[in-house]
Short mmCIF file of C-alpha atoms in Angstrom, two decimals:
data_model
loop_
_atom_site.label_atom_id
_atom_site.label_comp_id
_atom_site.label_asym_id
_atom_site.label_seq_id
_atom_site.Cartn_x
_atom_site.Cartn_y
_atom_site.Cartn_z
CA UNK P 30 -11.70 -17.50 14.04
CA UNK P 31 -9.61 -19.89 15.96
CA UNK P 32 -6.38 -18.63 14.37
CA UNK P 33 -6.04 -15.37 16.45
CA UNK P 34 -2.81 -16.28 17.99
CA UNK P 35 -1.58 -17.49 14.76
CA UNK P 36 -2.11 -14.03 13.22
CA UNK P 37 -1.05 -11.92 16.10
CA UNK P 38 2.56 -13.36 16.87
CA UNK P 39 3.08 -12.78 13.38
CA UNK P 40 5.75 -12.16 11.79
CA UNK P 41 8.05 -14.60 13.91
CA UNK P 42 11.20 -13.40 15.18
CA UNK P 43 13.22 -14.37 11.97
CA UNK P 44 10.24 -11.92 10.05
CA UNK P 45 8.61 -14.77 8.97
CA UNK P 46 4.58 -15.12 7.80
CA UNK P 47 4.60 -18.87 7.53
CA UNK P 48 7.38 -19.79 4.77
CA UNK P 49 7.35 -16.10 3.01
CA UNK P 50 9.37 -13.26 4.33
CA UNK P 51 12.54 -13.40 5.89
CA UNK P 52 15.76 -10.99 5.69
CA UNK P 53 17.77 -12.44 2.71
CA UNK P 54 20.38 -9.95 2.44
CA UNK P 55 23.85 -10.23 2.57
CA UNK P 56 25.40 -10.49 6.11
CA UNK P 57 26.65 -6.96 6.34
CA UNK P 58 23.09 -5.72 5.69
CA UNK P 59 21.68 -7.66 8.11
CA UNK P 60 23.03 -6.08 11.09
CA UNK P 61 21.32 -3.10 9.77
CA UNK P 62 18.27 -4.28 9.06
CA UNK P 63 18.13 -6.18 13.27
CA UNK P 64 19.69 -2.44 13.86
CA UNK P 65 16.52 -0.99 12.37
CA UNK P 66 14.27 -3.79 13.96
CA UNK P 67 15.90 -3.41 17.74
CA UNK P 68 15.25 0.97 17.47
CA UNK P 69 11.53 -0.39 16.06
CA UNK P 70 10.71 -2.65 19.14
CA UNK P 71 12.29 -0.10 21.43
CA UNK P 72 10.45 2.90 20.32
CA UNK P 73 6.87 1.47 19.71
CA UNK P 74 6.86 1.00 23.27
CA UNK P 75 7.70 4.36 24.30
CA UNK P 76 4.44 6.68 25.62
CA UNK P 77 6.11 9.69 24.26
CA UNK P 78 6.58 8.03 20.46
CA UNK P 79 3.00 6.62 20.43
CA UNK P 80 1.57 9.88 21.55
CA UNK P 81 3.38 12.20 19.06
CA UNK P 82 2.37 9.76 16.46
CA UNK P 83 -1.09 9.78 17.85
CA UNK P 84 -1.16 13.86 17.75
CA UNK P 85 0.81 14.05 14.92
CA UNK P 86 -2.41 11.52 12.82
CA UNK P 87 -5.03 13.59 14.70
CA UNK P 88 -3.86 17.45 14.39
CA UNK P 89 -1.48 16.95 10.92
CA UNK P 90 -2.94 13.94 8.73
CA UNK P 91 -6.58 14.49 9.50
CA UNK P 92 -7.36 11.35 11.08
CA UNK P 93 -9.79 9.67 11.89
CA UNK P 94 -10.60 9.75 7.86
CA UNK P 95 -13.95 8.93 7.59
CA UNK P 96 -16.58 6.15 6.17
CA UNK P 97 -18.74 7.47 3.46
CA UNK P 98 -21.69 5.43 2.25
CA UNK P 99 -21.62 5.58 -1.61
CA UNK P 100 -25.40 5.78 -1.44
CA UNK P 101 -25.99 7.02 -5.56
CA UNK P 102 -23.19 4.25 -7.05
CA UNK P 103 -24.81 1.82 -4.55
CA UNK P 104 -28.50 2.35 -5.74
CA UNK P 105 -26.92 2.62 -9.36
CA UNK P 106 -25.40 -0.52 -9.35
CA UNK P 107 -28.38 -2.35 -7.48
CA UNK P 108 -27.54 -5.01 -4.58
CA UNK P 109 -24.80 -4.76 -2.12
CA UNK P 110 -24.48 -1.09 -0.43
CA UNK P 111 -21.03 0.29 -0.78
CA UNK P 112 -18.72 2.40 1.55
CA UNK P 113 -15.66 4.05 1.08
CA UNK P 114 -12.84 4.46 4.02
CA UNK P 115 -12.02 7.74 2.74
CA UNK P 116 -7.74 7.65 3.20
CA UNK P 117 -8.10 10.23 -0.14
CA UNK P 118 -8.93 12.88 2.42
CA UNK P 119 -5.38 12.21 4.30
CA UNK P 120 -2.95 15.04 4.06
CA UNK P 121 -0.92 14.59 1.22
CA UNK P 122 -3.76 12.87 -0.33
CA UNK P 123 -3.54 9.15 0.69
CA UNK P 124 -2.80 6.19 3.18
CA UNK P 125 1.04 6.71 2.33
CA UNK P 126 1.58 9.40 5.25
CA UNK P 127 0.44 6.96 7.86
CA UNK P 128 3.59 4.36 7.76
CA UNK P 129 5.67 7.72 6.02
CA UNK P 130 4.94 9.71 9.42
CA UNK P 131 6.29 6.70 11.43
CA UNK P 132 9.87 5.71 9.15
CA UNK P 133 10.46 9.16 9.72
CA UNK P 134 10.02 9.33 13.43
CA UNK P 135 11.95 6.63 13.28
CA UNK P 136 14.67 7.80 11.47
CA UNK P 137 15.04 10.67 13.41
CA UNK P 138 15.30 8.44 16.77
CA UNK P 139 18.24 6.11 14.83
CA UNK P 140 20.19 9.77 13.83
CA UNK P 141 19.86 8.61 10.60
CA UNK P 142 21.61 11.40 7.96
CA UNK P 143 19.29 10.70 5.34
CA UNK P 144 15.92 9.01 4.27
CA UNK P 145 16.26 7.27 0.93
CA UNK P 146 12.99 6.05 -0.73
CA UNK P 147 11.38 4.31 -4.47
CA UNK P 148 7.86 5.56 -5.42
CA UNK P 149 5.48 4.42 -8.25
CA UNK P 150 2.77 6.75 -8.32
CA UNK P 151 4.66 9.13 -6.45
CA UNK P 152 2.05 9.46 -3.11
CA UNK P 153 4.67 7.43 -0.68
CA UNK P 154 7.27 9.85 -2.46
CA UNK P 155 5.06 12.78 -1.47
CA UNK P 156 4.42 11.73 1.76
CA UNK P 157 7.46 10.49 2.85
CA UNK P 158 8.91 13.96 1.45
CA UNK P 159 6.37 15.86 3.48
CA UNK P 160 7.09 13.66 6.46
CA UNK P 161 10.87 14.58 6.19
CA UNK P 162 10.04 18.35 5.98
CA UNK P 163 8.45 18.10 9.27
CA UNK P 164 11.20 16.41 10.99
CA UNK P 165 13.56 17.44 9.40
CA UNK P 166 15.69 14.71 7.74
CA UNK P 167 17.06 14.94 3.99
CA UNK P 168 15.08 12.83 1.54
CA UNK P 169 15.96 11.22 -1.38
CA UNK P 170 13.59 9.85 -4.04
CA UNK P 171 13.97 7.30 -6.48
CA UNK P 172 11.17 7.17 -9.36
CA UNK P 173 11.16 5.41 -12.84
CA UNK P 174 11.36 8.02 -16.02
CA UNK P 175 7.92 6.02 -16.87
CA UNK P 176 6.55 7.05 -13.75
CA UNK P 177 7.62 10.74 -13.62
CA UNK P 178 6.54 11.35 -16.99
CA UNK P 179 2.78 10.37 -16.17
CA UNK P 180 2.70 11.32 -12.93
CA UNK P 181 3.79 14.89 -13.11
CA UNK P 182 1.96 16.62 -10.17
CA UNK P 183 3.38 14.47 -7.36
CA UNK P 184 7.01 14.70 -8.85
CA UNK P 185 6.37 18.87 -8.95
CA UNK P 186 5.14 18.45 -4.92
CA UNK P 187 8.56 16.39 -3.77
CA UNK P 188 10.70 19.18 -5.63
CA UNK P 189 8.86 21.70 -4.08
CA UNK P 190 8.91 19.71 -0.69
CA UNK P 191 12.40 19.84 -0.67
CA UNK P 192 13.44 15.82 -1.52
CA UNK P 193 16.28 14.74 -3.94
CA UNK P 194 14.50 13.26 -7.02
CA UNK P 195 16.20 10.83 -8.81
CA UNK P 196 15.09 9.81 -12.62
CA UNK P 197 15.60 5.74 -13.03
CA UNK P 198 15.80 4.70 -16.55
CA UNK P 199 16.68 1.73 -16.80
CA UNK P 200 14.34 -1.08 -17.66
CA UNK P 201 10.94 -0.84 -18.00
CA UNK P 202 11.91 2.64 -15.82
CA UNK P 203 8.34 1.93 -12.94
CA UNK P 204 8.61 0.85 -10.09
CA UNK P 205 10.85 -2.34 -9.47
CA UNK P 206 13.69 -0.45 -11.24
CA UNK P 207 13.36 2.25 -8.90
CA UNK P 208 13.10 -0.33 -5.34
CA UNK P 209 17.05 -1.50 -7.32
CA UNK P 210 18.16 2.38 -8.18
CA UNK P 211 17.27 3.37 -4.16
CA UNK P 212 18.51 -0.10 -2.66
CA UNK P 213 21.95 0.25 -3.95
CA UNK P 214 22.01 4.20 -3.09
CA UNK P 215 21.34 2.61 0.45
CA UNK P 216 23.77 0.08 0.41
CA UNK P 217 26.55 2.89 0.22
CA UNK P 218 26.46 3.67 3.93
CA UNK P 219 23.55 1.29 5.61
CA UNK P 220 24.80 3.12 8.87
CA UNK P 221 24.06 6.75 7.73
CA UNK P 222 21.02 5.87 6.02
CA UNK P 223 17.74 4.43 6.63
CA UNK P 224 15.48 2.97 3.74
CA UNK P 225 11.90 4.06 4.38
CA UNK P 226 10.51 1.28 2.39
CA UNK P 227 6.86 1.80 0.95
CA UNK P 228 4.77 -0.86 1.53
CA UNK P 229 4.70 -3.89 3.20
CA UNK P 230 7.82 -5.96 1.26
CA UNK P 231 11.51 -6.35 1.79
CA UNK P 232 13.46 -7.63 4.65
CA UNK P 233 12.41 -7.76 7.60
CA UNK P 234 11.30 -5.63 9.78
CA UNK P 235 9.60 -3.53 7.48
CA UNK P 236 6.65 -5.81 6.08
CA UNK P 237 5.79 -6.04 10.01
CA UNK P 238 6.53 -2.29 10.39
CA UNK P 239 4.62 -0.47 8.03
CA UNK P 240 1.48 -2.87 8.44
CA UNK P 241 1.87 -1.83 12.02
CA UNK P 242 1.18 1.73 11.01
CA UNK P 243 -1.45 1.33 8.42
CA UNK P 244 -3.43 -0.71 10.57
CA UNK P 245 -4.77 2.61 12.18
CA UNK P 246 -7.05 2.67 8.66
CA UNK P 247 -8.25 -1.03 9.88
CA UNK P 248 -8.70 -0.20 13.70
CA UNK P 249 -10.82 3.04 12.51
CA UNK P 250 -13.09 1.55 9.89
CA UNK P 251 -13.86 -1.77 12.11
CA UNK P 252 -14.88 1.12 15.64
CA UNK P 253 -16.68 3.33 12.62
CA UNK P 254 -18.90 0.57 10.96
CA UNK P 255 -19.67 -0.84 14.38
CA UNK P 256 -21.28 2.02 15.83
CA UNK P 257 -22.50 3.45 12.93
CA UNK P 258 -24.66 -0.24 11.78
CA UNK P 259 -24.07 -2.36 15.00
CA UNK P 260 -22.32 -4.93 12.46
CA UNK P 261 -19.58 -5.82 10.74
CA UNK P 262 -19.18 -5.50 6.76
CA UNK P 263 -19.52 -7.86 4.98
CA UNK P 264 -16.93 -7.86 2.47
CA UNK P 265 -13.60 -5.60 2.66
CA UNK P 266 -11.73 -4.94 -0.57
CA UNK P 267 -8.90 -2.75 -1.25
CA UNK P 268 -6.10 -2.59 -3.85
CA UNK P 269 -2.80 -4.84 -4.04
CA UNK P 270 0.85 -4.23 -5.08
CA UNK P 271 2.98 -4.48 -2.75
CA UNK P 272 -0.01 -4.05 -0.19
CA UNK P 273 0.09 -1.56 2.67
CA UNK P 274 -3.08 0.01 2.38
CA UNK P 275 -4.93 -3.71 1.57
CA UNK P 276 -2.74 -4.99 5.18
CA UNK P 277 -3.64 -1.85 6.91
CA UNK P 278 -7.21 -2.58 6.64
CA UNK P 279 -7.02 -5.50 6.71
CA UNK P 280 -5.18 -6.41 9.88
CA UNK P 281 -8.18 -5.51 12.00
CA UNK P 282 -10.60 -7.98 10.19
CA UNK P 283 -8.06 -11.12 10.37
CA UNK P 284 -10.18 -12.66 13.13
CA UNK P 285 -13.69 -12.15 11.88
CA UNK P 286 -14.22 -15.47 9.69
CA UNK P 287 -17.80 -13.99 8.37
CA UNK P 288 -16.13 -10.63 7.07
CA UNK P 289 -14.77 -11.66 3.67
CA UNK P 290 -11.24 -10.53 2.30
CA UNK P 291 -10.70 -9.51 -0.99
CA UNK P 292 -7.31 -8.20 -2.46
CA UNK P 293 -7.53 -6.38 -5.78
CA UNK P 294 -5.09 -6.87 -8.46
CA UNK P 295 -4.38 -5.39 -11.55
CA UNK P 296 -5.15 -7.53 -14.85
CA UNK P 297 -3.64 -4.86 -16.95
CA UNK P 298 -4.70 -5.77 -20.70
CA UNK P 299 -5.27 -9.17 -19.02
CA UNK P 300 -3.65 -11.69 -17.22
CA UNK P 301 -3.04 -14.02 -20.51
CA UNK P 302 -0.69 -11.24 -21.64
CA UNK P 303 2.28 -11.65 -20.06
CA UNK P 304 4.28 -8.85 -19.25
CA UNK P 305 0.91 -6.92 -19.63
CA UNK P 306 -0.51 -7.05 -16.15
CA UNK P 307 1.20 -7.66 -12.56
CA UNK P 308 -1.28 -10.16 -11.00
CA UNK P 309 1.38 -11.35 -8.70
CA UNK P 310 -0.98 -13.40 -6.65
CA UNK P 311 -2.91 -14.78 -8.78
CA UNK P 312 -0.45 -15.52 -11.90
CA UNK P 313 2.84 -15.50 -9.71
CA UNK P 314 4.49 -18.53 -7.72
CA UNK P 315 7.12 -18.44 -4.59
CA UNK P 316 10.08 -16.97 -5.20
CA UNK P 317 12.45 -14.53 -4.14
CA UNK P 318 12.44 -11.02 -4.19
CA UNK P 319 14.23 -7.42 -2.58
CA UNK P 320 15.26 -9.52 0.39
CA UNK P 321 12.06 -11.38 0.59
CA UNK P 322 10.40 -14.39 0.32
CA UNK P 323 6.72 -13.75 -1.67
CA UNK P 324 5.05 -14.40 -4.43
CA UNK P 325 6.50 -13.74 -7.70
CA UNK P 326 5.92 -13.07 -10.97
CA UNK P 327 8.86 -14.54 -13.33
CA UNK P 328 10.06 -15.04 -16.62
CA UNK P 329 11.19 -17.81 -18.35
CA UNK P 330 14.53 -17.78 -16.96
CA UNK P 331 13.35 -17.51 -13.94
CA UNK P 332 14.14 -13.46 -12.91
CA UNK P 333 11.29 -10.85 -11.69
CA UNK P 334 9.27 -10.58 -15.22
CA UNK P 335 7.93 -7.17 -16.76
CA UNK P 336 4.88 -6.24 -15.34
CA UNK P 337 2.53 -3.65 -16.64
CA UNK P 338 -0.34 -1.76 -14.76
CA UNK P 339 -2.44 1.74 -15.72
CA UNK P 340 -1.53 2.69 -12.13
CA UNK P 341 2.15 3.41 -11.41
CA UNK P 342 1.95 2.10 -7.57
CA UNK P 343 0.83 -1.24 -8.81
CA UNK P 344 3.07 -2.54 -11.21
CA UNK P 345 5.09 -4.79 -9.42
CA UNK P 346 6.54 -8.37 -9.45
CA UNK P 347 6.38 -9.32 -6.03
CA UNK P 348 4.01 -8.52 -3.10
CA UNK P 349 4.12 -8.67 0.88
CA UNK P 350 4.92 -11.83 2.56
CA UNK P 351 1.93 -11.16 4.65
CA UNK P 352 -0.32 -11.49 1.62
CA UNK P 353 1.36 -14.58 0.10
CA UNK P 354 0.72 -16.43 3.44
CA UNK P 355 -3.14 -15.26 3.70
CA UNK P 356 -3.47 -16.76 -0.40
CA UNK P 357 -2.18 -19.76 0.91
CA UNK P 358 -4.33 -19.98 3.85
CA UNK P 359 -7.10 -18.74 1.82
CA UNK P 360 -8.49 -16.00 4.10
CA UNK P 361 -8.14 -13.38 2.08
CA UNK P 362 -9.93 -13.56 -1.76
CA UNK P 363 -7.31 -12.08 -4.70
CA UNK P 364 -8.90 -11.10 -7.93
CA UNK P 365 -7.92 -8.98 -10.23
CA UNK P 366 -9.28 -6.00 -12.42
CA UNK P 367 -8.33 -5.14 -16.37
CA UNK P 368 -7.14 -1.49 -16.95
CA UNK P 369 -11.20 -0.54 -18.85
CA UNK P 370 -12.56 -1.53 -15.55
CA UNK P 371 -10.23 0.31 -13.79
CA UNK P 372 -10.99 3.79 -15.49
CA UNK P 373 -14.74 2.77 -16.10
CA UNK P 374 -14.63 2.40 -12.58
CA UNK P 375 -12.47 6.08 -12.29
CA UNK P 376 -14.96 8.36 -13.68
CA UNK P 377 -18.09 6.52 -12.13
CA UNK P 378 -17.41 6.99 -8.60
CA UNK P 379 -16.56 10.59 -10.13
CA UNK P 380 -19.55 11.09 -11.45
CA UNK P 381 -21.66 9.74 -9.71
CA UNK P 382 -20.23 10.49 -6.21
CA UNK P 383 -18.09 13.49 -6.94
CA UNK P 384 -15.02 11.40 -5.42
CA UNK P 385 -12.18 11.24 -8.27
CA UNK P 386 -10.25 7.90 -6.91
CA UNK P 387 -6.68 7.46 -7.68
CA UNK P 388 -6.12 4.62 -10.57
CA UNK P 389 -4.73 2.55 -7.94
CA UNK P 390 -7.88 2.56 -5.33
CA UNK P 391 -10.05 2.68 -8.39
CA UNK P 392 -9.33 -1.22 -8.66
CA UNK P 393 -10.91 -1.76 -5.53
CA UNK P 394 -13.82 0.22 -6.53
CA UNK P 395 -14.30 -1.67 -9.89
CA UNK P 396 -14.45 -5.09 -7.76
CA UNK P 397 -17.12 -3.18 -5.72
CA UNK P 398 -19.31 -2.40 -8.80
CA UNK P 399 -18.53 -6.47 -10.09
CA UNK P 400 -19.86 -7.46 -6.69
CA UNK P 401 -22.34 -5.74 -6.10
CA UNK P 402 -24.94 -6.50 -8.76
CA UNK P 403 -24.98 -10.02 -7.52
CA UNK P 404 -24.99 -9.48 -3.78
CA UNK P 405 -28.50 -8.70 -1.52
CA UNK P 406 -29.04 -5.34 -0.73
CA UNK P 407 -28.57 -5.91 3.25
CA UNK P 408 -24.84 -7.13 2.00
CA UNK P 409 -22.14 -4.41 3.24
CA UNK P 410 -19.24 -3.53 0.92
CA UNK P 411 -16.45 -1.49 2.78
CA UNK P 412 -13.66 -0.40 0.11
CA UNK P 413 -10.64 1.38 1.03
CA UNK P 414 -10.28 4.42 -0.64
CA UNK P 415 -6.65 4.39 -0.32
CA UNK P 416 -5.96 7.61 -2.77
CA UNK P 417 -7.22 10.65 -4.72
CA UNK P 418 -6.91 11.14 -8.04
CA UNK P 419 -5.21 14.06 -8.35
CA UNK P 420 -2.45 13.05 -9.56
CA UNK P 421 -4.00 10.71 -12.38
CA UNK P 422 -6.32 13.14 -13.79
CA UNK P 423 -4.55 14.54 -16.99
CA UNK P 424 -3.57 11.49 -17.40
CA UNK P 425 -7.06 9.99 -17.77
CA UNK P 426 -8.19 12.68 -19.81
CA UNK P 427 -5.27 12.17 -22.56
CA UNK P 428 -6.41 8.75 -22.43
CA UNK P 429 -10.15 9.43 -22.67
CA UNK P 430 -9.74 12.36 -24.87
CA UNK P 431 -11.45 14.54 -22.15
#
C-alpha cells in the first residue's frame, strides 16, 4: 500500500490518528500524561529496556506463542483453512501480559508508588498484577461487581497475586464504570501514580503505547506464516473492545493491501437492541470518551450508552482511536458477532480442537466459521487467539446447563 508513511508516523505528536485521539484532559493532567509520554520515548530507545523486555517475553511469557492450523474445524467447516495465533498459551493466559510487562517496566523507570488499573474480564487485571509482582510495584485493581461475580477465577488469581481489588458498583457495575472508579483513584496524586491503561484508548500516549507492545503478536504471526507457507494470509480477524490484541496484530499487516482486516464486535442479543450489544464501530458515531476522541456509542442525551456483551472485556462504549481512523479509511472490515455465535463458536473450537477460547477471542473464531464456508479452500484465515477460557468456563456451563 502506498500509505506506509501515513501509518507509521502515526499517532502525530498531539496523539492523533487522523481526527480521533488526542489528550482531552484537564490541564493539570496533562503534564502527566506528556510526563508519561517523555519517560515512554526515552526508554523505548534504551538497549538495556528493549532487551529485558525482549528476555523478559522469551524466558517469562513464553513467547514466540505459536500458529496452530485448526486443521479438524477447518475441514469441518469446509472452505477457507483456519489458524490460530495462539496468545492463550501466554503466561497468565493471554495477550494482556505483553503491554502489562511493559507499563510496568515503565512504571518502575518513572518511580511511580503505585500501578492503578480497570479490568473487564479480569486477564489485564491478572497480568498487570503478575507483572507488578515481578517488579515489584503495588497494584491496584478496579473491576465492576458484574464482572467479579462471573469472572471468579481471575479475581481469586489478583488476590492471591498480591493486587488491591476494588468492587465498582455503580452502574451497570462492567467495565466503563470501572475505567471512572480507577481514573479518579488516579487523579488523587497523578505524580505518585501511573495508570496502566488496558488497551489501546485514553489519552495519549497510551493508545500509541500499548499497540507498541502488542505488536510483537503481529511481527510474530506475519515472520511465522511467511516461512511456514511462503505467503501471506489472507484474511486476519481478531476481537474488538477497546482493541489491543486486534491493533497488536494488526499493526504488522497495515501495509499489505491484499491481506484483509477484519475487527470483531460483539452484537450481544443484537445490534437492534440497544443497550444489548456494544458494537461501537459499527452502531457508534464520533464522540468523546476517557480523554479520547473515538467512536462512541451514546444515548439519547447524548452520554456513553449501556452496553451489554457475554464477554466482560468487551462491553464497552468507546474503542481505540486507532480503530476509528482505520473504519474511516476502510482498511480494516468491522463486523460483529451475537452472543449464540459466540458460545456456539466456544465449545466448537473446544471440541473439535481441544482449545477452550476465552468468550472474548471466541468472537473472532465465530467470524472464522461465518467465513469460511464461503471462501476457497487455498483462502488463509489467521485468527488471533487472544485468550483461554479458563476463566469463562463455569460460566458457560451455568449457561449451557453443562
Amino acid at each position: 500500500m502506498s500509505s506506509e508513511p501515513v501509518f507509521a508516523s502515526m499517532p502525530d505528536a498531539n496523539g492523533y490518528f487522523g481526527p480521533y485521539g488526542g489528550q482531552l484532559v484537564p490541564p493539570h493532567l496533562k503534564q502527566a500524561m506528556d510526563d508519561i509520554n517523555l519517560a515512554y520515548e526515552e526508554i523505548r530507545q534504551r538497549e538495556d529496556f528493549q532487551a529485558e523486555l525482549a528476555s523478559l517475553f522469551a524466558d517469562y511469557v513464553g513467547r514466540p506463542s505459536p500458529i496452530f492450523h485448526a486443521r479438524r474445524l477447518s475441514e469441518k467447516l469446509g472452505g477457507a483453512q483456519i489458524h490460530l495465533k495462539r496468545e492463550d498459551l501466554n503466561h497468565t493466559g493471554a495477550h494482556k501480559i505483553n503491554h502489562c510487562l511493559g507499563e510496568a517496566l515503565l512504571a518502575k523507570f518513572m518511580g511511580k508508588k503505585k500501578v492503578i488499573a480497570e479490568t473487564g474480564a479480569g486477564q489485564h487485571g491478572v497480568a498487570l498484577a503478575t507483572a507488578c509482582a515481578l517488579v515489584g510495584i503495588p497494584c491496584e485493581i478496579h473491576m465492576g461487581q458484574v464482572d467479579i461475580e462471573k469472572e471468579h477465577p481471575n479475581v481469586t488469581k489478583m488476590k492471591i497475586l498480591g493486587c488491591k481489588l476494588v468492587p465498582v458498583t455503580r452502574g451497570a457495575a462492567t467495565l466503563k464504570e470501572a475505567v471512572d472508579s480507577a481514573f479518579e483513584e488516579y487523579l488523587k496524586d497523578p505524580q505518585s501514580f501511573i495508570y496502566a491503561i488496558g488497551s489501546v484508548v485514553g489519552p495519549h500516549p497510551f493508545p500509541k503505547m500499548v499497540r507498541d507492545f502488542q505488536s510483537i503478536i503481529g511481527r510474530e504471526a506475519r515472520e511465522q506464516f511467511l516461512a511456514r507457507h511462503g505467503r501471506l494470509p489472507d484474511h486476519v480477524a481478531a476481537c474488538v473492545g477497546g482493541g489491543s490484541n486486534a491493533m497488536g496484530i494488526f499493526s504488522a499487516f497495515l501495509n499489505d493491501g491484499a491481506v484483509r482486516l477484519v475487527g470483531i464486535e460483539p452484537a450481544g442479543e443484537g445490534v437492534d437492541r440497544p443497550g444489548r450489544h456494544a458494537a461501537t464501530l459499527s452502531q457508534g458515531k464520533p464522540g468523546e470518551l476517557h480523554g479520547m476522541a473515538c467512536y462512541v456509542l451514546e444515548d439519547a442525551e447524548g452520554n456513553p450508552a449501556a452496553v451489554y456483551s457475554i464477554a466482560s472485556g468487551l462491553d464497552y462504549p468507546g474503542v481505540g482511536p486507532q480503530h476509528s481512523y482505520l473504519k474511516d479509511i476502510g482498511r480494516v472490515d468491522y463486523q460483529s458477532v451475537t452472543d449464540q455465535e459466540c458460545l456456539e463458536a466456544f465449545m466448537t473450537l473446544s471440541r473439535t480442537e481441544g482449545i477452550i477460547p476465552a468468550l472474548e477471542s471466541a468472537h473472532a473464531v465465530a467470524w472464522a466459521m461465518r467465513a469460511a464456508p464461503a471462501l476457497g479452500r487455498e483462502q488463509h484465515i489467521l485468527v488471533n487467539l487472544s485468550g483461554r477460557g479458563d476463566k469463562d468456563a463455569d460460566y458457560v456451563a451455568r449457561l449451557l446447563g453443562l
